[in-house]
Coordinates of N, CA, C and O in Angstrom, one line a residue:
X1 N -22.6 0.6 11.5 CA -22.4 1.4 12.8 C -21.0 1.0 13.4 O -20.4 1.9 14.1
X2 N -20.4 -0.4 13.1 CA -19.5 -0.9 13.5 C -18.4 0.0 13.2 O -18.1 1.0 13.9
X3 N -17.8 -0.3 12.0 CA -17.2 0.5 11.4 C -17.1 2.3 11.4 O -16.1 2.8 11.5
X4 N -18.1 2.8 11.4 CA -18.2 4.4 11.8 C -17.6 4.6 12.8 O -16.9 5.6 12.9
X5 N -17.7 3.7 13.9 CA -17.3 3.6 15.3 C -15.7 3.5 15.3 O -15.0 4.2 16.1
X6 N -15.0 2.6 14.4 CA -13.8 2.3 14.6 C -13.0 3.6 14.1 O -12.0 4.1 14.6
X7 N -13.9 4.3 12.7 CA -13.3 5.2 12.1 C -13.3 6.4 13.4 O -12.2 6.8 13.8
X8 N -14.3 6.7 13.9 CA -14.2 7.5 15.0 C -13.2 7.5 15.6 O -12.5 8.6 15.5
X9 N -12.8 6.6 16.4 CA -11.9 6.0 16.9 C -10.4 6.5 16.6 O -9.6 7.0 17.4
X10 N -10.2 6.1 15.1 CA -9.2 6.1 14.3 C -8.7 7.6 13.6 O -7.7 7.7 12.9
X11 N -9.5 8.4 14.0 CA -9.9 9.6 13.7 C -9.2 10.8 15.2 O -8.4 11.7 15.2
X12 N -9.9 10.3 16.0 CA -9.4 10.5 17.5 C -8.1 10.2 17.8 O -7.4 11.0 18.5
X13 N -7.5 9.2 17.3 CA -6.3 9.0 17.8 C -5.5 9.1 16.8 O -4.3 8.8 17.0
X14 N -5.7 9.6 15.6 CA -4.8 10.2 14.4 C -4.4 11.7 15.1 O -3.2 11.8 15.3
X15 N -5.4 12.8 15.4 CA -5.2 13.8 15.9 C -4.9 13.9 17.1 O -4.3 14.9 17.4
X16 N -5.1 13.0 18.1 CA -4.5 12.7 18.9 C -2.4 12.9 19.0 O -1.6 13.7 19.4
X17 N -2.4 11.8 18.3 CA -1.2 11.9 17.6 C -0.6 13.3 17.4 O 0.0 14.1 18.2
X18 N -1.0 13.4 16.4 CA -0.5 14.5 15.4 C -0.6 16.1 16.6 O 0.2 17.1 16.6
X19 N -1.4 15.9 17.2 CA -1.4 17.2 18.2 C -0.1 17.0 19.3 O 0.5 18.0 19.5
X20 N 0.2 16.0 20.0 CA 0.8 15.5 21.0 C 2.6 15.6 20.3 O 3.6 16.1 20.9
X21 N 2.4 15.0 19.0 CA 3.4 15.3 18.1 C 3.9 16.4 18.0 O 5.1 16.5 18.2
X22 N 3.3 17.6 17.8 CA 3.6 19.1 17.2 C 4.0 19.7 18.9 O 4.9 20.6 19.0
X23 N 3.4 19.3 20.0 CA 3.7 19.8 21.2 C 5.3 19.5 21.5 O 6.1 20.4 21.8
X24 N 5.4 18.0 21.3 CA 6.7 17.7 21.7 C 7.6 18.6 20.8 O 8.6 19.2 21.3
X25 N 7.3 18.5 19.3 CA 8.4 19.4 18.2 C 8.4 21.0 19.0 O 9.4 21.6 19.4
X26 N 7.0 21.5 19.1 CA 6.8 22.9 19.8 C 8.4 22.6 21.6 O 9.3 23.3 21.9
X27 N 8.1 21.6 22.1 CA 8.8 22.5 23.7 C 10.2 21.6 22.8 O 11.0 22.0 23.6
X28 N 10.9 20.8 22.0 CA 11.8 20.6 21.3 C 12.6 22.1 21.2 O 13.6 22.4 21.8
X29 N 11.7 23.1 20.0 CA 12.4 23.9 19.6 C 12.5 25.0 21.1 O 13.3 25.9 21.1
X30 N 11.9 24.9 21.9 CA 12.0 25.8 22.9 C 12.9 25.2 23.5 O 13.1 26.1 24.4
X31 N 13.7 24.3 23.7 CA 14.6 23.5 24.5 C 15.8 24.1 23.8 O 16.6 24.6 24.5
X32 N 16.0 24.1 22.4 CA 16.9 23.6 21.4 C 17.7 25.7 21.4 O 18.8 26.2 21.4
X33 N 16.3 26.3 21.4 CA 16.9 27.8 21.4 C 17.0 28.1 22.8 O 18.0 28.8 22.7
X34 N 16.8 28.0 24.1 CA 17.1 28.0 25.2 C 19.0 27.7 25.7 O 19.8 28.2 26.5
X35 N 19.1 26.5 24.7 CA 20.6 26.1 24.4 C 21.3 26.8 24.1 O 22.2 27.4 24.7
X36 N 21.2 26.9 22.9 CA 21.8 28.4 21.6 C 22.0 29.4 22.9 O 23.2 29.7 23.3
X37 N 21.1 29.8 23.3 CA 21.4 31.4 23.6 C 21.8 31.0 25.1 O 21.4 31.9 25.8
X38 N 22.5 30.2 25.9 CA 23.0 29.7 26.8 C 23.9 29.6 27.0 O 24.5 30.0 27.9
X39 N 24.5 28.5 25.4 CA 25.9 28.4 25.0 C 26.5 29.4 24.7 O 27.7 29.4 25.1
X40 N 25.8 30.6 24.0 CA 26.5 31.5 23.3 C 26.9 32.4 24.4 O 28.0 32.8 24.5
X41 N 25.9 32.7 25.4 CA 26.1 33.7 26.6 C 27.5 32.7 27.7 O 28.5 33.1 28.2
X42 N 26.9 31.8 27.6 CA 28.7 31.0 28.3 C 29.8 31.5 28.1 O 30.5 32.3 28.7
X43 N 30.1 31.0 27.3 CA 31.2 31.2 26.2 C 31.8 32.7 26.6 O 32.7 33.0 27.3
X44 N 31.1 33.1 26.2 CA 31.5 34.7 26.3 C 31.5 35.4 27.6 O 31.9 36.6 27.7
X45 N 31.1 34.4 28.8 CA 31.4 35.4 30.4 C 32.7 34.1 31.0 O 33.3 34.1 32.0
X46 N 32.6 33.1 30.0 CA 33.8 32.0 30.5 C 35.3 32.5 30.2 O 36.4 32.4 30.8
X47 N 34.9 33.2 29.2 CA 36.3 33.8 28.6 C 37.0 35.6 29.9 O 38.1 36.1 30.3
X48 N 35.6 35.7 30.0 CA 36.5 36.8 31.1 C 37.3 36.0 32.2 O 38.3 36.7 32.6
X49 N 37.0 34.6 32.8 CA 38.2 34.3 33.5 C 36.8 34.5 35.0 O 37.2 34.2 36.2
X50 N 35.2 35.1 34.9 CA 34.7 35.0 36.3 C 33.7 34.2 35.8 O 33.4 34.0 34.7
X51 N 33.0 33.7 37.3 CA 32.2 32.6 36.6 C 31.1 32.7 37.7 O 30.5 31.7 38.1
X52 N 30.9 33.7 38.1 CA 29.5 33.3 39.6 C 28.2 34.3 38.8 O 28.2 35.5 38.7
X53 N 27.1 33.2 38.3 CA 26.1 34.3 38.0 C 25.3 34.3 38.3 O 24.9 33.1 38.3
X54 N 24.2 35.2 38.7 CA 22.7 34.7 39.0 C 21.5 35.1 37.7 O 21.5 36.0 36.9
X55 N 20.6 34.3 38.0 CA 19.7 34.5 36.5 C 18.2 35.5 37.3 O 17.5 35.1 38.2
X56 N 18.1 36.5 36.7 CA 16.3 37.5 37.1 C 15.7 36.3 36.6 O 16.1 35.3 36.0
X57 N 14.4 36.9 37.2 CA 13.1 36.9 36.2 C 13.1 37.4 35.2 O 13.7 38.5 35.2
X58 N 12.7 36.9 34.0 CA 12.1 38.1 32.9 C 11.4 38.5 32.9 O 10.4 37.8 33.1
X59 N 11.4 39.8 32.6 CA 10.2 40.7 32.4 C 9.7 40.9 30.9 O 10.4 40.9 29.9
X60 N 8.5 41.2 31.1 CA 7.9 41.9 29.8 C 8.4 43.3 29.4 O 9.4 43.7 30.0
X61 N 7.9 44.2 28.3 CA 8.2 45.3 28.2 C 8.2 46.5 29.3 O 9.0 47.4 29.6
X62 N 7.1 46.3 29.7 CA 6.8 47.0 30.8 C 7.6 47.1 32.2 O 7.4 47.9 33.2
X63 N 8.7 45.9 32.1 CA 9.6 46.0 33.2 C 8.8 44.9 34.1 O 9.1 44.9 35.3
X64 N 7.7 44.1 33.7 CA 6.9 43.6 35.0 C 7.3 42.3 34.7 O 7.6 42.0 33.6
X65 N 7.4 41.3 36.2 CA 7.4 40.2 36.1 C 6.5 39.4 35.8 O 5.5 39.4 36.5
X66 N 6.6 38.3 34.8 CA 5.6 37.6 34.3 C 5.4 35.8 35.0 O 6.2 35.7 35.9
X67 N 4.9 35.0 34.8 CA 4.7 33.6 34.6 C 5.8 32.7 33.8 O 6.6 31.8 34.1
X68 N 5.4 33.5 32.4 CA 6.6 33.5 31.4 C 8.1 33.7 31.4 O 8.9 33.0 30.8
X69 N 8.5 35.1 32.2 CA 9.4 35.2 32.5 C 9.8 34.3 34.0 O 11.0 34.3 34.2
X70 N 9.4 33.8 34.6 CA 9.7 32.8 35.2 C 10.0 31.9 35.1 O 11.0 31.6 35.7
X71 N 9.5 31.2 34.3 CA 9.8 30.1 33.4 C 10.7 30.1 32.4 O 11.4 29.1 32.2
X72 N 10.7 31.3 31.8 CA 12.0 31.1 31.3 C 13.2 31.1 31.4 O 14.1 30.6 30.8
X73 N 13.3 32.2 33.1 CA 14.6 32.4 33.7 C 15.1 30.7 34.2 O 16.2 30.2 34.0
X74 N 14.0 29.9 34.8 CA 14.4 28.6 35.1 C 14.9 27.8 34.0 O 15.9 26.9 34.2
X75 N 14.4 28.0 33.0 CA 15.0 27.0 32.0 C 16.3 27.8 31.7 O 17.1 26.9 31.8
X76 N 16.9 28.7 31.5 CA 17.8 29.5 31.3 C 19.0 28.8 32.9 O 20.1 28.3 32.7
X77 N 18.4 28.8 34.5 CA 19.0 28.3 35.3 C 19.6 27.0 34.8 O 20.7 26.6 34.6
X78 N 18.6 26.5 34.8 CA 19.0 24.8 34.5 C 19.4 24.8 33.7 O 20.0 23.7 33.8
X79 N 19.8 25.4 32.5 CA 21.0 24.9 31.2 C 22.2 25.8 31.8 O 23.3 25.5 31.2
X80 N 22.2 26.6 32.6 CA 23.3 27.2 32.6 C 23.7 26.4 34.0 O 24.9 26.5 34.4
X81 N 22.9 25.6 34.6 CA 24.0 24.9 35.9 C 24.8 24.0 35.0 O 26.0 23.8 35.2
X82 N 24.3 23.3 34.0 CA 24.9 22.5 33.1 C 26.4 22.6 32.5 O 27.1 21.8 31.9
X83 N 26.6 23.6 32.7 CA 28.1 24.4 32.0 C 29.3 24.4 33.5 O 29.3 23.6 34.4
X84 N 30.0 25.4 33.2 CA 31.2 25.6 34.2 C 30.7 26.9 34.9 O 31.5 27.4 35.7
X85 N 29.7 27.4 34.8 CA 29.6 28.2 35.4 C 29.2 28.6 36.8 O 28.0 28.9 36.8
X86 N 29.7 28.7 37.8 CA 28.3 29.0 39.2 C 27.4 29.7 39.2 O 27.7 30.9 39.3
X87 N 26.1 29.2 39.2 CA 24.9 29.3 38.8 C 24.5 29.8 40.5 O 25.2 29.4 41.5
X88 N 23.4 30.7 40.7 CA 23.7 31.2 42.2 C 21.8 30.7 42.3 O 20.9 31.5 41.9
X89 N 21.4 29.5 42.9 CA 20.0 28.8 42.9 C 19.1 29.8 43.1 O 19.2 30.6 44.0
X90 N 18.3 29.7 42.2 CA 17.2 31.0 42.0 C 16.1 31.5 43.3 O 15.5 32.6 43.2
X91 N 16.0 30.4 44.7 CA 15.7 30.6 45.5 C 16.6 31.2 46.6 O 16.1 32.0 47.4
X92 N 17.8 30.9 46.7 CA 18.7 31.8 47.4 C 18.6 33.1 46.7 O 18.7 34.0 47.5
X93 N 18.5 33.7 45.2 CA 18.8 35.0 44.9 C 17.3 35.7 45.6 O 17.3 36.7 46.2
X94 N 16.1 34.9 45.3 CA 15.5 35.8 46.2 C 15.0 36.0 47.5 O 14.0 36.6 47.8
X95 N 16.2 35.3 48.6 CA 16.5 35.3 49.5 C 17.6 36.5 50.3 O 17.5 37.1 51.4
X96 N 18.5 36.5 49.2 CA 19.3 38.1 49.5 C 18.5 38.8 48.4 O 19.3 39.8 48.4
X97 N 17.6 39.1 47.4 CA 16.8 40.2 47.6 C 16.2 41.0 48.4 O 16.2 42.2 48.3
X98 N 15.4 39.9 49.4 CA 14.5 40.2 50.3 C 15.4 40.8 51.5 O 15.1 41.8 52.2
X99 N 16.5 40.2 51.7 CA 17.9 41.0 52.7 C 18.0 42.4 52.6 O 17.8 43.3 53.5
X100 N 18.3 42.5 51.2 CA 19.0 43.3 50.6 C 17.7 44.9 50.2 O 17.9 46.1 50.1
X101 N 15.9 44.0 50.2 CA 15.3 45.2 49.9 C 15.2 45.4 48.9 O 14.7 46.4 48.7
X102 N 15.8 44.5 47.6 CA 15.6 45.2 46.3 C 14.6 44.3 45.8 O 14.2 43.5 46.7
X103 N 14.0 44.3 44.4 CA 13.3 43.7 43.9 C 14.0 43.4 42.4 O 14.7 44.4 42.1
X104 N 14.1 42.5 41.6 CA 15.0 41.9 40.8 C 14.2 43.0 39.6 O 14.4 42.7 38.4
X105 N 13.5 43.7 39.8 CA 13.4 44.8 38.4 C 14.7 45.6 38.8 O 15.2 46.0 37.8
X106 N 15.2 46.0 39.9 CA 16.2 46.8 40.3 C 17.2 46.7 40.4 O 17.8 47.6 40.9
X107 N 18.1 44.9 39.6 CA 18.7 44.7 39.3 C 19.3 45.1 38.1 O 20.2 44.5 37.7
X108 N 18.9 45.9 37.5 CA 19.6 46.3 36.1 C 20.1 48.0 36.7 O 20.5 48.9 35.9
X109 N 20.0 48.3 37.7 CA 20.4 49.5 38.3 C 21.9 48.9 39.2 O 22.2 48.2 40.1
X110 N 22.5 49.7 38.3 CA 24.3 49.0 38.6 C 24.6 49.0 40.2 O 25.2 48.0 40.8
X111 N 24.2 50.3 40.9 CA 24.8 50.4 42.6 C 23.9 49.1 43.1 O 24.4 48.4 43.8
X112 N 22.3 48.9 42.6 CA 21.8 48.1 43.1 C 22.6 46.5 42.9 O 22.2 45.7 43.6
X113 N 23.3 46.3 42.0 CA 23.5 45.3 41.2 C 24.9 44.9 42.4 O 25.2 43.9 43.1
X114 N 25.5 45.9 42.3 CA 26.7 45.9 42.9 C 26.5 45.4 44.6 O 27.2 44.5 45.2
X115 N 25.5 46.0 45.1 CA 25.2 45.5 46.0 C 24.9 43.9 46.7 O 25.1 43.6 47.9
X116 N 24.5 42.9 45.4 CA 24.0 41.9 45.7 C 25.4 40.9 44.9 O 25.5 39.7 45.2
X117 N 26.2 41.6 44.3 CA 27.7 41.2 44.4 C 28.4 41.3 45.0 O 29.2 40.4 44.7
X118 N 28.9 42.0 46.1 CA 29.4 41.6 47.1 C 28.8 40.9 48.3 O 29.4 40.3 49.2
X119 N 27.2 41.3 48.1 CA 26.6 40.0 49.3 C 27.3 38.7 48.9 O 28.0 37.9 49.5
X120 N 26.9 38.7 47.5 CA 26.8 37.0 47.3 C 27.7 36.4 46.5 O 27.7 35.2 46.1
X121 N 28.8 37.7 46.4 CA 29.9 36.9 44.9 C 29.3 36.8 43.7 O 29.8 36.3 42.7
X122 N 28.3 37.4 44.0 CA 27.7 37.4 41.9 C 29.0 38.4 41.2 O 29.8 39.2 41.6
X123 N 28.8 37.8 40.1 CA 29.8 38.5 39.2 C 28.8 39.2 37.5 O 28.7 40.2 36.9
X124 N 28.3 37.8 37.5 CA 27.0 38.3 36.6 C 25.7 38.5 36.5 O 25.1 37.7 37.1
X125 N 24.8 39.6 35.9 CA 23.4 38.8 36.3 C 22.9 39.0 35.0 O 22.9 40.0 34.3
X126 N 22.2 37.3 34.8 CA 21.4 37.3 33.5 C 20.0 37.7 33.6 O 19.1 37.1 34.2
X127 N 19.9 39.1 32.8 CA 18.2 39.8 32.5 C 17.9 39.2 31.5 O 18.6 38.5 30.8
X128 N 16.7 39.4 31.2 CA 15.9 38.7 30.2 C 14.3 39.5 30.0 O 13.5 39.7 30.8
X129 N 14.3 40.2 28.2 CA 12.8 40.2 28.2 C 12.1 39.3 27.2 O 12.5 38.8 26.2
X130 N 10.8 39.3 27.9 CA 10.1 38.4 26.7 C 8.9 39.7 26.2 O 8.3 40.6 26.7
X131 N 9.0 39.0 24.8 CA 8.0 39.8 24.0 C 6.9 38.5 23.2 O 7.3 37.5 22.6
X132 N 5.5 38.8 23.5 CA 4.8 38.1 22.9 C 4.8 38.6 21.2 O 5.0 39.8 20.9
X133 N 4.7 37.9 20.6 CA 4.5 38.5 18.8 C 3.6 37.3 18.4 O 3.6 36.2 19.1
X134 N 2.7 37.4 17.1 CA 1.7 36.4 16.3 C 1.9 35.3 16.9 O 1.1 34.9 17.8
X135 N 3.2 34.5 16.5 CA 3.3 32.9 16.5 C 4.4 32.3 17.4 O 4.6 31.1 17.7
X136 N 5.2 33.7 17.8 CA 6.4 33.3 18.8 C 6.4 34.3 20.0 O 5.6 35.2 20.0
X137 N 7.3 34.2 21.0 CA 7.8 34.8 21.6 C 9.3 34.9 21.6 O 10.1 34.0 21.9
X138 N 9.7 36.4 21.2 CA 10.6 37.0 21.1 C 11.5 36.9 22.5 O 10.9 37.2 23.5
X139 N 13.1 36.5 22.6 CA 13.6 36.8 23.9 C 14.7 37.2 24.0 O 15.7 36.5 23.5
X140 N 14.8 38.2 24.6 CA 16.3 38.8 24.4 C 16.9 39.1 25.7 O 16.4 39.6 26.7
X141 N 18.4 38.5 25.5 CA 18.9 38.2 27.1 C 19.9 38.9 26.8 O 20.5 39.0 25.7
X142 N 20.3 39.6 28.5 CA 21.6 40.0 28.2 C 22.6 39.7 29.8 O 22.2 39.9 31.0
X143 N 23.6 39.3 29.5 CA 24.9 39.5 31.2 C 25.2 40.2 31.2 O 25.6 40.8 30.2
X144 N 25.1 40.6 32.5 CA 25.4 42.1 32.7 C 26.5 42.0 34.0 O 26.2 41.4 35.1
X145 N 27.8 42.7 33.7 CA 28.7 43.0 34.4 C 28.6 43.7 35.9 O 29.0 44.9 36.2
X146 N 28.3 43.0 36.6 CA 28.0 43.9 38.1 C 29.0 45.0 38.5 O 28.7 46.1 38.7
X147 N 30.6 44.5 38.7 CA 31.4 45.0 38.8 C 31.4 46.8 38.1 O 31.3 47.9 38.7
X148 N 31.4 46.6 36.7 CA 31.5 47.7 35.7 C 30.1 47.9 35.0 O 30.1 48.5 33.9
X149 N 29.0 47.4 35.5 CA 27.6 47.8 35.1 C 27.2 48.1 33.4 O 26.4 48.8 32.8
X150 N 28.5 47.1 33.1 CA 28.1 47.2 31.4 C 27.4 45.6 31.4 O 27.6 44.7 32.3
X151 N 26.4 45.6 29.9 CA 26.2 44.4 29.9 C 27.7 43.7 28.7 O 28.3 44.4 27.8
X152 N 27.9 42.5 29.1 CA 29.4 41.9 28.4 C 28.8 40.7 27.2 O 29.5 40.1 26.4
X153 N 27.4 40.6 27.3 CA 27.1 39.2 26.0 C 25.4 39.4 26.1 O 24.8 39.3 27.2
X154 N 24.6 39.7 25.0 CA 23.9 39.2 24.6 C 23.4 38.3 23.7 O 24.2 37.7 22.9
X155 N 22.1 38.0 23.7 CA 21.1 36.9 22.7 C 20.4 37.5 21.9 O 20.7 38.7 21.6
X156 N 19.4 37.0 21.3 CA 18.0 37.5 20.9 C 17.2 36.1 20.1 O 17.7 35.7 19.1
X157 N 16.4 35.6 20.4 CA 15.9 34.1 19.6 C 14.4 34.5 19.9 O 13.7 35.4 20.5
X158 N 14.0 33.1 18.9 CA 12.3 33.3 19.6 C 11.9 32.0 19.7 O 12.6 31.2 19.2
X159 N 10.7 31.4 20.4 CA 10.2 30.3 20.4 C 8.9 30.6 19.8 O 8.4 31.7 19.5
X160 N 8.2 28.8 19.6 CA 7.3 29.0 19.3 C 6.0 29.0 20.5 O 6.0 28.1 21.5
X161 N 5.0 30.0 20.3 CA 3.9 29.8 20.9 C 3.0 29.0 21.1 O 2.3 29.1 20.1
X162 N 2.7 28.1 22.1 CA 2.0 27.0 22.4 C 0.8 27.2 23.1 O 0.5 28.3 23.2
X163 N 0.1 26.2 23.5 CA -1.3 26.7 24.2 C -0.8 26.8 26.0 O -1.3 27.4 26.9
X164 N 0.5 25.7 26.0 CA 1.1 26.1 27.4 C 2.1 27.4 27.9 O 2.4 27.7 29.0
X165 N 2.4 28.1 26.7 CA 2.8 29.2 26.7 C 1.7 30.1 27.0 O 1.6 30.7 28.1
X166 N 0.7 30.2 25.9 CA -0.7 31.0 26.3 C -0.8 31.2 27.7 O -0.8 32.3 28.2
X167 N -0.8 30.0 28.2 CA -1.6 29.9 29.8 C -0.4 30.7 30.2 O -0.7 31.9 30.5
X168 N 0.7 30.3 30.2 CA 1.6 31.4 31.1 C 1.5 32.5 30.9 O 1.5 33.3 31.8
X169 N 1.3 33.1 29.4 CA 0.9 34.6 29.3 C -0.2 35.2 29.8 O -0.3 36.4 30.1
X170 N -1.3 34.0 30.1 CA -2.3 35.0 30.8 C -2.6 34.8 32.1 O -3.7 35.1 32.5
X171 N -1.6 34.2 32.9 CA -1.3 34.1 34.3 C -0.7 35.1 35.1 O -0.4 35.0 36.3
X172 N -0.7 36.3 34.0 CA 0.2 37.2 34.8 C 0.0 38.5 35.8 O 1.0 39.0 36.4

C-alpha cells in the first residue's frame, strides 16, 4: 500500500509537471509571436519618421470586441511601449473615445480616425483581428495611417490555444 501510495504521488507530480511545462512553452510561444509581429510592425511605422500610436481592441470577425481581443491589444501595448515608439496608454485612448463619442470599432473609419488624431496626436492606430481556428488563434494586425487612412504595415501569426485562452474566448 506503501508504495502504490508513493507511485500515486509520483504519478501526480510527473503530470503535474509536464502540464505546468507545456503552459509555460504554450504563453512562451505566445510571447515570442507577439514580438515578431511588434518588431516587424515598428520597424516599419519607425521608418516614416512618426511615432505617436495608439493600440484598439481586437475584434473578432464580426467586428465585436472580445476578452481576447483585449488581451491581446495589451500585450501588443506593452511590447510596443518597449520600442521608440509613443505608445498612447490604453486607458487614456478610451478616455478620448468616450470625449470624442466614438467606439474603437469606429476607428478603422478614416474621418473618425482623424478625429482622435488631432485630439490626441495619434498618428497611428494598431487594429487587430483575432480568429479562433482547431489548435490556434489566428491574428492579423494592421497600422493604420490616420492622416491618409491607408493601413502602412501589417502582420498575420497565430498562437497556440490554451485552456487560458479558452476561458477568454468564452468570456465574451
Amino acid at each position: 500500500m506503501i508504495g502504490t501510495t508513493k507511485k500515486s504521488k509520483f504519478i501526480i507530480l510527473f503530470f503535474f509537471l509536464l502540464f505546468s511545462g507545456l503552459f509555460t512553452i504554450a504563453q512562451d510561444a505566445f510571447d515570442i509571436q507577439v514580438k515578431k509581429m511588434c518588431d516587424t510592425i515598428t520597424n516599419h511605422l519607425l521608418r516614416t519618421g512618426k511615432k505617436r500610436v495608439a493600440i484598439s481592441n481586437f475584434t473578432d470577425l464580426q467586428g465585436n470586441t472580445t476578452e481576447l481581443g483585449k488581451y491581446i491589444a495589451e500585450a501588443f501595448s506593452v511590447e510596443m511601449s518597449n520600442t521608440n515608439l509613443e505608445v498612447i496608454d490604453r486607458s487614456r485612448l478610451k478616455e478620448l473615445l468616450t470625449e470624442l463619442k466614438l467606439t474603437e470599432e469606429k476607428l478603422t473609419n478614416p474621418a473618425n480616425a482623424l478625429k482622435l488624431g488631432e485630439m490626441a496626436g495619434v498618428e497611428f492606430i494598431i487594429t487587430g483581428v483575432t480568429t479562433p481556428l482547431d489548435n490556434t488563434i489566428d491574428i492579423s494586425v494592421k497600422a493604420l495611417d490616420i492622416q491618409r487612412g491607408i493601413s502602412v504595415s501589417g502582420q498575420r501569426g497565430s498562437v497556440p490555444r490554451t485552456d487560458a485562452i479558452n476561458n477568454l474566448l468564452r468570456n465574451t
